Amino acid sequence: MDPDQMSKIVTVEQMHMLESEAFSCGVSYDHMMEMAGGAVFDYICAKMTDVSSKSFVVVAGPGNNGGDGFVVARLLAASGASVNVFTINTNDNNVDNRQKALLSGATVITPEEDPEMEIYIREISKADCFIDAIFGTGARVPLKGTAAKMLAIASVELDGREALRVAVDCPSGLDCDNGVIDENVVNADVSITFGAAKIGQFIFPGADAVGELVLADIGWPSDLSTFDSIQLNLASGADVGSMLPKRSRDSHKGTFGTALVVAGSINYSGAAYLAAAGAYRVGAGLVTVAVPGNIHGIVASQLPEATYILLPSDMGVISDSGTPIISQALEKSDSLLLGPGLGTERPTADFIRGIFSSVKDDVTGGIGFAVENKSKSNSKFDTVQLPPTVVDADGLRLLADLPEWHLHLPTRSILTPHPGEMAFLTGLSIDDIQSNRISIASRFAAKWGHIIVLKGAFTVVSTPEGAISVNPFATSALACAGTGDVLAGFIAGLLAQGMQPYQAAIVGTFLHGLAGKIALSEVGAAASVLASDVLDMTPKAISSVMSQVASQP
């Protein structure tokens, strides 16, 4: 699949433009509301057993989001459930949907009918499910009046209860452009969003209020022209499964390429193993691991499937005399991963400088060396001798010591910094980076001319041309040492198989997040998940995305 065809992440203004264009193409707002309410109903029925015996409270606003809520209420009541709809206004724009809900057996209570909110409190206290359909994307923070009061009560009454909390499109009180939340917002167990995800759903603290995010179809044509101007994408399992390299029955190890992993030191031998094993787990045909000779036995005992290049070491780290040794391996490699566990000691810094030296540094030959480009190319250095490259961890810190470091790399190399490393590379504070993750990744991808994988909750992948993909996973199960090494190995392994860099970064980050989620479910506690658990769950992650492709019509 072309990454441009993935689901989009939009601003509130872009959402309105899409709705308007869909309407002009013949998709009525009533139809959109019917589809939206139906999607919420379907999710609830899949999540809850015997809906007809359950009690539901729906809080409905005056606009289209309230209309969605009335559709849900109608469908639930028609299924035999006990449904109470509380409106924040006596009069609104949902007369028809309100009437249909009443005819199906739902009860509708206006503020005038429950001025002290006694009925509201009573019904919430025994409800099996609370459905927030007040504002959706239309919230303006801070909330005021009846809506603020109703949400504040719901937050208190639902606290500690088992009731399912469902947000229709977005939790009311979440600004869907910037992730700011009102103090009264009800944290949802699930937010079922429509047509496209909203950018504020991926920015904290708002992301915490969203819970599980489910994207639902509301009947838009797939060729709406507004989509063409939206460069922010949301990766999904079906997208990723369709991008994975095909594996024919008559293939062999050479079919799937060779990944060269330059990694490890006496203090970080595990990084070399995790990265190399990650490359294998995503399907690389051969992984060659270049490590300091004194840790070869440790790494090889963990990963006998790899081949090894033993590099000279100085006090347990790779020394600069290892540069010439790596030449033949680079010539035979389809991808290069540089960095996990290298350390930042001077001998290794000299080793990195040797690989990326230019003629201005009195280096006139050798493999992977940057040489001054005399053509009219925009690049100052010619680095065609390096294969598609991933730079991670200590490799980023060491490379950044070179003047104009980003010009030494092959075109569209993949850089995989966590926020601290991104702060080191950019000179910005970690707080600045974390509060503007998408814009920061996009800005520096364009500045450096490489693909940025800004790791963390909702990992961001950005290209120099402005295309951006957001990974839908945010879990503390991945907040442990070594998981970044696994991710870097994933990406290098996918590059070795011939994937384009942007696709490899999208697929690698998605599989990494999904494997972390599966590991959490297997281990049972986020604090107990290890990087090796993530590695072990990779086959299940791949199987999951492939099954999603197979289930598509």
Protein backbone atom coordinates (compact mmCIF):
# COMPACT_ATOMS: atom_id res chain seq x y z
CA MET A 1 0.00 0.00 0.00
CA ASP A 2 1.09 3.55 -0.72
CA PRO A 3 1.46 5.34 2.64
CA ASP A 4 -0.51 8.25 1.18
CA GLN A 5 -3.57 5.98 1.10
CA MET A 6 -3.56 5.35 4.85
CA SER A 7 -6.20 6.75 7.17
CA LYS A 8 -5.79 10.45 7.86
CA ILE A 9 -5.36 12.47 11.04
CA VAL A 10 -7.08 15.84 10.76
CA THR A 11 -7.65 19.14 12.46
CA VAL A 12 -11.18 20.21 13.37
CA GLU A 13 -11.23 22.57 10.39
CA GLN A 14 -10.16 19.78 8.04
CA MET A 15 -12.87 17.55 9.51
CA HIS A 16 -15.49 20.17 8.69
CA MET A 17 -14.11 20.46 5.16
CA LEU A 18 -14.33 16.70 4.68
CA GLU A 19 -17.90 16.59 6.00
CA SER A 20 -18.87 19.47 3.73
CA GLU A 21 -17.30 17.87 0.66
CA ALA A 22 -18.92 14.52 1.44
CA PHE A 23 -22.27 16.31 1.73
CA SER A 24 -21.74 17.97 -1.64
CA CYS A 25 -21.04 14.49 -3.06
CA GLY A 26 -24.45 13.28 -1.89
CA VAL A 27 -23.72 11.95 1.60
CA SER A 28 -26.32 13.58 3.84
CA TYR A 29 -25.58 14.57 7.43
CA ASP A 30 -28.44 12.29 8.49
CA HIS A 31 -26.66 9.38 6.79
CA MET A 32 -23.38 10.28 8.48
CA MET A 33 -25.13 10.36 11.86
CA GLU A 34 -26.81 7.03 11.16
CA MET A 35 -23.45 5.46 10.25
CA ALA A 36 -21.74 7.02 13.29
CA GLY A 37 -24.40 5.88 15.74
CA GLY A 38 -24.45 2.45 14.16
CA ALA A 39 -20.68 2.12 14.61
CA VAL A 40 -20.96 2.96 18.32
CA PHE A 41 -23.83 0.50 18.73
CA ASP A 42 -21.86 -2.25 16.98
CA TYR A 43 -18.85 -1.66 19.21
CA ILE A 44 -20.97 -1.80 22.37
CA CYS A 45 -22.65 -5.02 21.26
CA ALA A 46 -19.26 -6.58 20.55
CA LYS A 47 -17.90 -5.44 23.91
CA MET A 48 -20.84 -6.20 26.20
CA THR A 49 -22.72 -9.46 26.52
CA ASP A 50 -26.54 -9.49 26.53
CA VAL A 51 -27.09 -5.79 25.79
CA SER A 52 -30.84 -6.20 26.26
CA SER A 53 -30.32 -6.69 30.01
CA LYS A 54 -28.08 -3.65 30.45
CA SER A 55 -28.71 -0.06 31.49
CA PHE A 56 -27.34 2.88 29.48
CA VAL A 57 -27.00 6.61 30.10
CA VAL A 58 -26.49 8.82 27.06
CA VAL A 59 -25.63 12.50 27.46
CA ALA A 60 -26.56 14.32 24.25
CA GLY A 61 -25.51 17.75 23.06
CA PRO A 62 -27.46 20.04 20.74
CA GLY A 63 -25.49 19.41 17.53
CA ASN A 64 -24.53 16.52 15.28
CA ASN A 65 -22.68 14.74 18.08
CA GLY A 66 -25.91 14.70 20.05
CA GLY A 67 -27.62 13.37 16.93
CA ASP A 68 -25.13 10.48 16.89
CA GLY A 69 -26.02 9.84 20.52
CA PHE A 70 -29.75 9.68 19.77
CA VAL A 71 -29.07 7.12 17.02
CA VAL A 72 -27.14 4.97 19.52
CA ALA A 73 -29.96 5.37 22.05
CA ARG A 74 -32.57 4.29 19.47
CA LEU A 75 -30.62 1.20 18.47
CA LEU A 76 -29.95 0.17 22.06
CA ALA A 77 -33.59 0.70 23.11
CA ALA A 78 -34.81 -1.26 20.08
CA SER A 79 -32.58 -4.11 21.29
CA GLY A 80 -34.42 -4.15 24.61
CA ALA A 81 -31.90 -2.22 26.70
CA SER A 82 -32.88 0.35 29.32
CA VAL A 83 -31.78 3.70 27.87
CA ASN A 84 -31.94 7.16 29.46
CA VAL A 85 -30.88 10.14 27.37
CA PHE A 86 -30.06 13.36 29.20
CA THR A 87 -29.88 16.50 27.06
CA ILE A 88 -27.96 19.63 27.96
CA ASN A 89 -30.56 21.86 26.22
CA THR A 90 -34.34 21.71 26.06
CA ASN A 91 -34.31 22.51 22.35
CA ASP A 92 -31.69 21.37 19.86
CA ASN A 93 -31.22 20.37 16.23
CA ASN A 94 -32.04 16.70 16.76
CA VAL A 95 -35.84 16.65 16.75
CA ASP A 96 -36.16 13.74 14.30
CA ASN A 97 -33.54 11.54 15.92
CA ARG A 98 -34.92 12.36 19.36
CA GLN A 99 -38.39 11.30 18.28
CA LYS A 100 -37.11 8.06 16.77
CA ALA A 101 -35.29 7.26 20.00
CA LEU A 102 -38.47 7.89 22.01
CA LEU A 103 -40.52 5.67 19.69
CA SER A 104 -37.95 2.88 20.16
CA GLY A 105 -38.39 2.98 23.93
CA ALA A 106 -35.65 5.33 25.13
CA THR A 107 -36.40 7.87 27.84
CA VAL A 108 -35.33 11.47 27.18
CA ILE A 109 -34.86 13.86 30.11
CA THR A 110 -34.30 17.61 29.62
CA PRO A 111 -32.67 19.96 32.16
CA GLU A 112 -36.08 21.39 33.05
CA GLU A 113 -37.34 17.91 33.91
CA ASP A 114 -34.38 17.23 36.20
CA PRO A 115 -33.22 20.64 37.51
CA GLU A 116 -31.30 19.20 40.48
CA MET A 117 -29.92 16.32 38.38
CA GLU A 118 -31.30 13.82 40.86
CA ILE A 119 -32.56 11.48 38.12
CA TYR A 120 -29.24 11.82 36.32
CA ILE A 121 -27.23 10.87 39.40
CA ARG A 122 -29.54 7.95 40.15
CA GLU A 123 -29.33 6.51 36.64
CA ILE A 124 -25.56 6.93 36.34
CA SER A 125 -25.03 5.22 39.67
CA LYS A 126 -26.53 2.01 38.27
CA ALA A 127 -25.71 2.29 34.56
CA ASP A 128 -23.67 -0.40 32.86
CA CYS A 129 -22.49 2.04 30.20
CA PHE A 130 -22.08 5.82 29.97
CA ILE A 131 -22.13 7.35 26.48
CA ASP A 132 -20.72 10.87 26.04
CA ALA A 133 -22.30 12.48 22.96
CA ILE A 134 -22.25 16.13 23.96
CA PHE A 135 -19.72 17.96 21.79
CA GLY A 136 -17.38 15.62 19.92
CA THR A 137 -14.95 17.84 18.02
CA GLY A 138 -16.97 20.93 18.91
CA ALA A 139 -15.74 21.34 22.48
CA ARG A 140 -14.34 24.68 23.56
CA VAL A 141 -12.23 24.51 26.69
CA PRO A 142 -13.02 25.39 29.44
CA LEU A 143 -16.52 23.95 29.43
CA LYS A 144 -19.31 25.93 31.02
CA GLY A 145 -22.87 25.57 32.22
CA THR A 146 -24.89 22.37 32.17
CA ALA A 147 -22.36 20.37 30.15
CA ALA A 148 -19.56 21.06 32.62
CA LYS A 149 -21.79 20.16 35.56
CA MET A 150 -23.04 16.92 33.99
CA LEU A 151 -19.55 15.77 33.13
CA ALA A 152 -18.26 16.64 36.60
CA ILE A 153 -21.01 14.52 38.15
CA ALA A 154 -20.33 11.66 35.75
CA SER A 155 -16.61 11.70 36.60
CA VAL A 156 -17.42 11.32 40.29
CA GLU A 157 -20.20 8.77 39.92
CA LEU A 158 -18.27 6.57 37.48
CA ASP A 159 -15.02 6.63 39.42
CA GLY A 160 -14.09 3.13 40.52
CA ARG A 161 -17.10 1.53 38.81
CA GLU A 162 -17.03 -1.13 36.12
CA ALA A 163 -19.32 0.80 33.78
CA LEU A 164 -18.08 1.07 30.18
CA ARG A 165 -17.37 4.72 29.26
CA VAL A 166 -17.80 5.46 25.56
CA ALA A 167 -16.96 8.77 23.89
CA VAL A 168 -18.77 9.47 20.63
CA ASP A 169 -16.07 10.85 18.28
CA CYS A 170 -14.09 12.55 21.10
CA PRO A 171 -14.48 12.94 24.87
CA SER A 172 -16.36 16.16 25.51
CA GLY A 173 -13.88 18.61 27.00
CA LEU A 174 -11.01 17.54 24.75
CA ASP A 175 -9.75 20.16 22.31
CA CYS A 176 -9.25 18.01 19.24
CA ASP A 177 -6.63 20.36 17.79
CA ASN A 178 -4.17 20.56 20.66
CA GLY A 179 -4.95 17.86 23.24
CA VAL A 180 -5.92 20.34 25.96
CA ILE A 181 -8.63 18.99 28.26
CA ASP A 182 -11.21 20.48 30.56
CA GLU A 183 -10.94 19.55 34.23
CA ASN A 184 -14.36 17.89 34.04
CA VAL A 185 -13.67 15.61 31.08
CA VAL A 186 -14.76 11.99 31.53
CA ASN A 187 -11.86 9.71 30.65
CA ALA A 188 -13.25 7.24 28.15
CA ASP A 189 -12.53 3.54 27.92
CA VAL A 190 -13.01 3.91 24.18
CA SER A 191 -13.46 6.80 21.77
CA ILE A 192 -15.12 5.84 18.51
CA THR A 193 -14.07 8.51 16.06
CA PHE A 194 -15.51 9.01 12.60
CA GLY A 195 -14.08 9.38 9.12
CA ALA A 196 -10.61 10.39 10.27
CA ALA A 197 -8.71 10.54 13.53
CA LYS A 198 -8.19 13.93 15.14
CA ILE A 199 -4.78 15.31 15.95
CA GLY A 200 -5.66 16.17 19.56
CA GLN A 201 -6.35 12.50 20.24
CA PHE A 202 -2.60 11.86 20.00
CA ILE A 203 -1.39 14.74 22.16
CA PHE A 204 -1.17 14.46 25.93
CA PRO A 205 -2.92 15.07 28.27
CA GLY A 206 -5.88 14.66 25.90
CA ALA A 207 -4.66 11.28 24.70
CA ASP A 208 -5.20 9.90 28.21
CA ALA A 209 -8.88 10.86 28.05
CA VAL A 210 -9.37 9.06 24.72
CA GLY A 211 -8.77 5.51 25.90
CA GLU A 212 -8.84 2.97 23.07
CA LEU A 213 -9.28 4.75 19.75
CA VAL A 214 -11.52 3.10 17.16
CA LEU A 215 -11.84 4.62 13.68
CA ALA A 216 -15.26 4.13 12.10
CA ASP A 217 -16.51 4.62 8.56
CA ILE A 218 -19.37 7.12 8.09
CA GLY A 219 -19.90 6.68 4.40
CA TRP A 220 -17.50 9.18 2.86
CA PRO A 221 -16.29 8.53 -0.69
CA SER A 222 -12.65 7.47 -0.64
CA ASP A 223 -11.67 10.00 -3.31
CA LEU A 224 -12.58 13.24 -1.51
CA SER A 225 -10.21 15.90 -2.81
CA THR A 226 -9.68 17.32 0.68
CA PHE A 227 -7.73 14.17 1.55
CA ASP A 228 -5.07 15.13 -0.99
CA SER A 229 -3.94 18.13 1.05
CA ILE A 230 -3.70 16.21 4.35
CA GLN A 231 -0.23 14.77 4.93
CA LEU A 232 -0.73 13.43 8.44
CA ASN A 233 -1.50 9.71 8.40
CA LEU A 234 -2.53 7.08 10.93
CA ALA A 235 -1.04 3.63 10.48
CA SER A 236 -3.36 0.64 10.85
CA GLY A 237 -2.86 -3.09 10.95
CA ALA A 238 -4.39 -3.59 7.51
CA ASP A 239 -2.16 -0.86 6.05
CA VAL A 240 0.94 -2.41 7.56
CA GLY A 241 0.00 -5.94 6.55
CA SER A 242 -0.41 -4.85 2.94
CA MET A 243 3.05 -3.22 2.96
CA LEU A 244 4.94 -6.25 4.26
CA PRO A 245 7.24 -7.90 1.72
CA LYS A 246 5.68 -10.88 -0.03
CA ARG A 247 7.34 -14.24 0.60
CA SER A 248 7.01 -16.71 -2.26
CA ARG A 249 7.44 -20.43 -1.71
CA ASP A 250 10.47 -20.62 -4.02
CA SER A 251 12.39 -17.84 -2.25
CA HIS A 252 15.75 -18.27 -0.49
CA LYS A 253 17.74 -16.27 2.03
CA GLY A 254 19.20 -14.06 -0.68
CA THR A 255 15.70 -13.06 -1.69
CA PHE A 256 15.24 -11.22 1.57
CA GLY A 257 18.52 -9.39 1.74
CA THR A 258 21.38 -8.94 4.16
CA ALA A 259 21.21 -6.53 7.09
CA LEU A 260 24.51 -5.38 8.56
CA VAL A 261 24.24 -4.43 12.23
CA VAL A 262 27.18 -2.50 13.68
CA ALA A 263 26.50 -2.49 17.39
CA GLY A 264 27.54 -3.40 20.89
CA SER A 265 30.27 -2.82 23.43
CA ILE A 266 31.42 -4.51 26.61
CA ASN A 267 28.75 -2.68 28.62
CA TYR A 268 25.95 -3.16 26.08
CA SER A 269 26.32 -6.56 24.50
CA GLY A 270 22.57 -7.12 24.67
CA ALA A 271 21.91 -4.21 22.31
CA ALA A 272 23.69 -6.00 19.48
CA TYR A 273 21.67 -9.15 20.07
CA LEU A 274 18.30 -7.38 20.29
CA ALA A 275 18.88 -5.33 17.15
CA ALA A 276 20.13 -8.28 15.11
CA ALA A 277 17.36 -10.56 16.32
CA GLY A 278 14.86 -7.83 15.48
CA ALA A 279 16.10 -7.75 11.89
CA TYR A 280 15.70 -11.50 11.64
CA ARG A 281 12.24 -11.50 13.22
CA VAL A 282 10.81 -9.21 10.51
CA GLY A 283 12.17 -11.43 7.75
CA ALA A 284 15.70 -10.42 6.75
CA GLY A 285 17.37 -13.33 4.95
CA LEU A 286 20.76 -12.87 6.58
CA VAL A 287 21.95 -10.70 9.44
CA THR A 288 25.63 -9.93 9.83
CA VAL A 289 26.63 -8.50 13.17
CA ALA A 290 29.80 -6.44 13.50
CA VAL A 291 30.81 -6.33 17.16
CA PRO A 292 33.92 -5.79 19.27
CA GLY A 293 35.73 -9.11 19.30
CA ASN A 294 35.62 -9.39 23.08
CA ILE A 295 31.80 -9.67 23.15
CA HIS A 296 31.44 -11.98 20.14
CA GLY A 297 30.98 -15.09 22.28
CA ILE A 298 28.25 -13.47 24.34
CA VAL A 299 26.21 -12.30 21.35
CA ALA A 300 26.81 -15.38 19.19
CA SER A 301 25.62 -17.68 21.97
CA GLN A 302 22.31 -15.82 21.95
CA LEU A 303 21.93 -15.62 18.19
CA PRO A 304 23.66 -18.49 16.39
CA GLU A 305 21.67 -17.74 13.20
CA ALA A 306 23.71 -14.60 12.50
CA THR A 307 27.12 -14.28 10.87
CA TYR A 308 29.73 -12.18 12.62
CA ILE A 309 32.46 -9.70 11.92
CA LEU A 310 34.89 -9.32 14.81
CA LEU A 311 36.12 -5.76 15.11
CA PRO A 312 39.18 -4.67 17.07
CA SER A 313 38.37 -3.17 20.44
CA ASP A 314 39.88 -0.71 22.84
CA MET A 315 38.82 -1.14 26.46
CA GLY A 316 35.72 -3.05 25.34
CA VAL A 317 34.52 -0.70 22.60
CA ILE A 318 35.07 -0.68 18.83
CA SER A 319 38.31 1.07 17.89
CA ASP A 320 39.05 3.17 14.84
CA SER A 321 41.17 0.39 13.34
CA GLY A 322 37.92 -1.43 12.67
CA THR A 323 36.95 0.94 9.86
CA PRO A 324 38.78 -0.86 7.02
CA ILE A 325 37.51 -4.25 8.19
CA ILE A 326 33.90 -3.28 7.65
CA SER A 327 34.40 -2.48 3.95
CA GLN A 328 33.64 -5.84 2.37
CA ALA A 329 30.57 -6.31 4.54
CA LEU A 330 29.17 -2.95 3.46
CA GLU A 331 29.59 -3.87 -0.18
CA LYS A 332 27.58 -7.04 0.34
CA SER A 333 24.85 -5.55 2.53
CA ASP A 334 21.37 -4.39 1.60
CA SER A 335 20.93 -2.29 4.73
CA LEU A 336 23.06 -0.87 7.52
CA LEU A 337 22.12 -0.32 11.15
CA LEU A 338 24.63 1.73 13.05
CA GLY A 339 24.50 2.56 16.71
CA PRO A 340 22.81 0.29 19.27
CA GLY A 341 25.02 -0.11 22.32
CA LEU A 342 28.18 1.31 20.73
CA GLY A 343 28.93 3.64 23.62
CA THR A 344 30.31 7.12 23.09
CA GLU A 345 33.96 6.57 23.99
CA ARG A 346 36.70 8.21 21.91
CA PRO A 347 37.87 5.06 20.06
CA THR A 348 34.32 4.45 18.78
CA ALA A 349 33.91 8.12 17.91
CA ASP A 350 37.02 7.79 15.76
CA PHE A 351 35.57 4.65 14.20
CA ILE A 352 32.40 6.53 13.23
CA ARG A 353 34.44 9.45 11.94
CA GLY A 354 36.39 7.01 9.79
CA ILE A 355 33.23 5.67 8.19
CA PHE A 356 31.81 9.11 7.47
CA SER A 357 34.98 11.08 6.81
CA SER A 358 35.22 13.35 3.76
CA VAL A 359 38.22 14.28 1.63
CA LYS A 360 38.43 17.47 3.65
CA ASP A 361 39.50 15.26 6.55
CA ASP A 362 42.32 13.82 4.41
CA VAL A 363 40.50 10.57 3.77
CA THR A 364 40.67 9.68 0.10
CA GLY A 365 39.13 6.27 -0.13
CA GLY A 366 37.47 3.41 1.63
CA ILE A 367 34.03 2.08 1.85
CA GLY A 368 31.11 4.19 2.90
CA PHE A 369 33.30 7.27 3.02
CA ALA A 370 31.70 10.52 2.01
CA VAL A 371 33.57 12.16 -0.84
CA GLU A 372 33.10 15.71 -2.01
CA ASN A 373 30.55 15.93 -4.79
CA LYS A 374 31.78 18.01 -7.77
CA SER A 375 28.47 17.77 -9.62
CA LYS A 376 25.59 20.19 -9.44
CA SER A 377 23.75 17.98 -6.96
CA ASN A 378 22.23 19.65 -3.89
CA SER A 379 24.18 17.26 -1.67
CA LYS A 380 27.66 18.30 -0.61
CA PHE A 381 28.77 14.71 -0.14
CA ASP A 382 28.41 11.58 -2.23
CA THR A 383 27.57 8.57 -0.05
CA VAL A 384 26.28 6.08 -2.59
CA GLN A 385 28.63 3.36 -1.29
CA LEU A 386 26.58 2.99 1.88
CA PRO A 387 23.42 0.86 1.67
CA PRO A 388 20.08 2.18 2.99
CA THR A 389 20.99 3.21 6.51
CA VAL A 390 19.43 3.38 9.97
CA VAL A 391 21.23 5.38 12.66
CA ASP A 392 20.12 4.76 16.23
CA ALA A 393 21.09 5.44 19.83
CA ASP A 394 24.82 6.09 20.37
CA GLY A 395 25.29 6.22 16.61
CA LEU A 396 23.23 9.43 16.55
CA ARG A 397 25.32 11.08 19.27
CA LEU A 398 28.59 10.07 17.64
CA LEU A 399 27.52 11.09 14.15
CA ALA A 400 26.27 14.46 15.39
CA ASP A 401 29.83 15.38 16.38
CA LEU A 402 30.75 15.64 12.69
CA PRO A 403 30.32 19.04 11.01
CA GLU A 404 27.23 19.01 8.77
CA TRP A 405 26.67 15.45 9.85
CA HIS A 406 23.38 15.01 8.05
CA LEU A 407 25.07 15.58 4.68
CA HIS A 408 27.31 12.55 5.18
CA LEU A 409 24.42 10.07 5.17
CA PRO A 410 22.82 8.33 2.20
CA THR A 411 19.71 10.04 0.89
CA ARG A 412 16.62 9.36 3.03
CA SER A 413 18.48 7.60 5.81
CA ILE A 414 16.36 6.77 8.84
CA LEU A 415 17.19 8.40 12.17
CA THR A 416 15.51 6.91 15.26
CA PRO A 417 15.97 9.26 18.23
CA HIS A 418 14.09 9.13 21.49
CA PRO A 419 13.19 12.57 22.93
CA GLY A 420 16.50 12.90 24.79
CA GLU A 421 18.51 12.12 21.66
CA MET A 422 16.34 14.48 19.64
CA ALA A 423 17.10 17.20 22.18
CA PHE A 424 20.82 16.49 21.76
CA LEU A 425 20.57 16.67 17.96
CA THR A 426 18.44 19.83 17.82
CA GLY A 427 19.48 21.83 20.87
CA LEU A 428 15.85 22.02 21.98
CA SER A 429 14.59 20.97 25.39
CA ILE A 430 12.87 17.65 25.89
CA ASP A 431 9.75 19.51 27.04
CA ASP A 432 9.67 21.50 23.82
CA ILE A 433 10.01 18.32 21.79
CA GLN A 434 7.37 16.41 23.70
CA SER A 435 4.84 19.23 23.46
CA ASN A 436 5.32 19.57 19.68
CA ARG A 437 6.29 16.07 18.57
CA ILE A 438 4.67 16.13 15.15
CA SER A 439 5.83 19.58 14.14
CA ILE A 440 9.37 19.01 15.49
CA ALA A 441 9.76 15.72 13.62
CA SER A 442 8.47 17.31 10.41
CA ARG A 443 10.65 20.40 10.74
CA PHE A 444 13.92 18.54 11.22
CA ALA A 445 13.18 15.84 8.67
CA ALA A 446 12.91 18.66 6.14
CA LYS A 447 16.01 20.42 7.49
CA TRP A 448 18.23 17.33 7.51
CA GLY A 449 16.82 15.61 4.44
CA HIS A 450 16.24 12.30 6.23
CA ILE A 451 13.37 10.31 7.69
CA ILE A 452 12.86 10.95 11.39
CA VAL A 453 11.40 8.30 13.67
CA LEU A 454 10.70 10.24 16.86
CA LYS A 455 10.15 7.49 19.38
CA GLY A 456 7.78 7.57 22.34
CA ALA A 457 4.04 7.38 22.87
CA PHE A 458 2.49 7.62 19.39
CA THR A 459 5.84 7.40 17.60
CA VAL A 460 6.02 9.90 14.74
CA VAL A 461 7.55 9.07 11.34
CA SER A 462 8.25 12.09 9.13
CA THR A 463 9.77 12.47 5.67
CA PRO A 464 11.72 15.43 4.25
CA GLU A 465 8.83 16.03 1.85
CA GLY A 466 6.34 16.54 4.68
CA ALA A 467 4.51 13.19 4.80
CA ILE A 468 3.94 12.15 8.40
CA SER A 469 2.65 8.95 9.96
CA VAL A 470 1.63 8.50 13.58
CA ASN A 471 1.88 5.10 15.22
CA PRO A 472 -1.34 4.39 17.18
CA PHE A 473 0.35 2.77 20.20
CA ALA A 474 1.14 4.40 23.52
CA THR A 475 2.09 1.98 26.28
CA SER A 476 4.52 2.03 29.18
CA ALA A 477 5.25 -1.62 28.35
CA LEU A 478 7.78 -0.28 25.84
CA ALA A 479 9.40 2.05 28.38
CA CYS A 480 12.34 -0.21 29.17
CA ALA A 481 15.91 -0.59 27.99
CA GLY A 482 16.43 -2.47 24.76
CA THR A 483 13.08 -1.90 23.08
CA GLY A 484 14.62 0.81 20.91
CA ASP A 485 17.28 -1.65 19.76
CA VAL A 486 14.54 -4.06 18.68
CA LEU A 487 12.79 -1.29 16.73
CA ALA A 488 15.99 -0.26 14.94
CA GLY A 489 16.55 -3.91 14.02
CA PHE A 490 13.01 -4.16 12.66
CA ILE A 491 13.54 -1.19 10.36
CA ALA A 492 16.94 -2.39 9.15
CA GLY A 493 15.52 -5.86 8.47
CA LEU A 494 12.70 -4.39 6.40
CA LEU A 495 15.12 -2.19 4.44
CA ALA A 496 17.21 -5.26 3.67
CA GLN A 497 14.17 -6.79 2.00
CA GLY A 498 13.91 -3.85 -0.37
CA MET A 499 11.24 -1.78 1.32
CA GLN A 500 11.31 1.96 0.72
CA PRO A 501 12.57 3.84 3.79
CA TYR A 502 9.29 5.58 4.70
CA GLN A 503 7.35 2.33 4.42
CA ALA A 504 10.00 0.43 6.40
CA ALA A 505 9.81 3.01 9.19
CA ILE A 506 5.99 2.87 9.27
CA VAL A 507 5.86 -0.92 9.28
CA GLY A 508 8.68 -1.25 11.80
CA THR A 509 7.16 1.17 14.30
CA PHE A 510 3.70 -0.39 13.99
CA LEU A 511 4.91 -3.95 14.48
CA HIS A 512 7.01 -2.76 17.41
CA GLY A 513 4.02 -1.09 19.09
CA LEU A 514 1.74 -4.03 18.43
CA ALA A 515 4.31 -6.54 19.71
CA GLY A 516 4.59 -4.42 22.87
CA LYS A 517 0.82 -4.49 23.29
CA ILE A 518 0.72 -8.25 22.83
CA ALA A 519 3.64 -8.69 25.24
CA LEU A 520 1.71 -6.69 27.84
CA SER A 521 -1.31 -8.95 27.46
CA GLU A 522 0.90 -12.04 27.75
CA VAL A 523 3.02 -10.87 30.69
CA GLY A 524 0.15 -9.16 32.49
CA ALA A 525 1.95 -6.10 33.88
CA ALA A 526 3.55 -3.26 31.92
CA ALA A 527 6.35 -2.95 34.46
CA SER A 528 7.38 -6.55 33.84
CA VAL A 529 7.66 -6.45 30.04
CA LEU A 530 11.24 -6.86 28.77
CA ALA A 531 12.64 -5.99 25.36
CA SER A 532 13.09 -9.71 24.74
CA ASP A 533 9.34 -10.16 25.36
CA VAL A 534 8.64 -7.64 22.61
CA LEU A 535 11.01 -9.54 20.35
CA ASP A 536 9.29 -12.84 21.14
CA MET A 537 5.85 -11.42 20.33
CA THR A 538 6.89 -10.19 16.88
CA PRO A 539 5.57 -13.30 15.07
CA LYS A 540 2.14 -12.75 16.65
CA ALA A 541 2.22 -9.09 15.61
CA ILE A 542 3.02 -10.02 12.01
CA SER A 543 0.33 -12.71 12.02
CA SER A 544 -2.18 -10.18 13.34
CA VAL A 545 -1.59 -7.60 10.60
CA MET A 546 -1.60 -10.25 7.91
CA SER A 547 -4.94 -11.56 9.15
CA GLN A 548 -6.36 -8.04 8.95
CA VAL A 549 -5.36 -7.87 5.29
CA ALA A 550 -6.94 -11.26 4.65
CA SER A 551 -10.20 -10.18 6.30
CA GLN A 552 -10.63 -7.09 4.13
CA PRO A 553 -13.35 -7.34 1.46
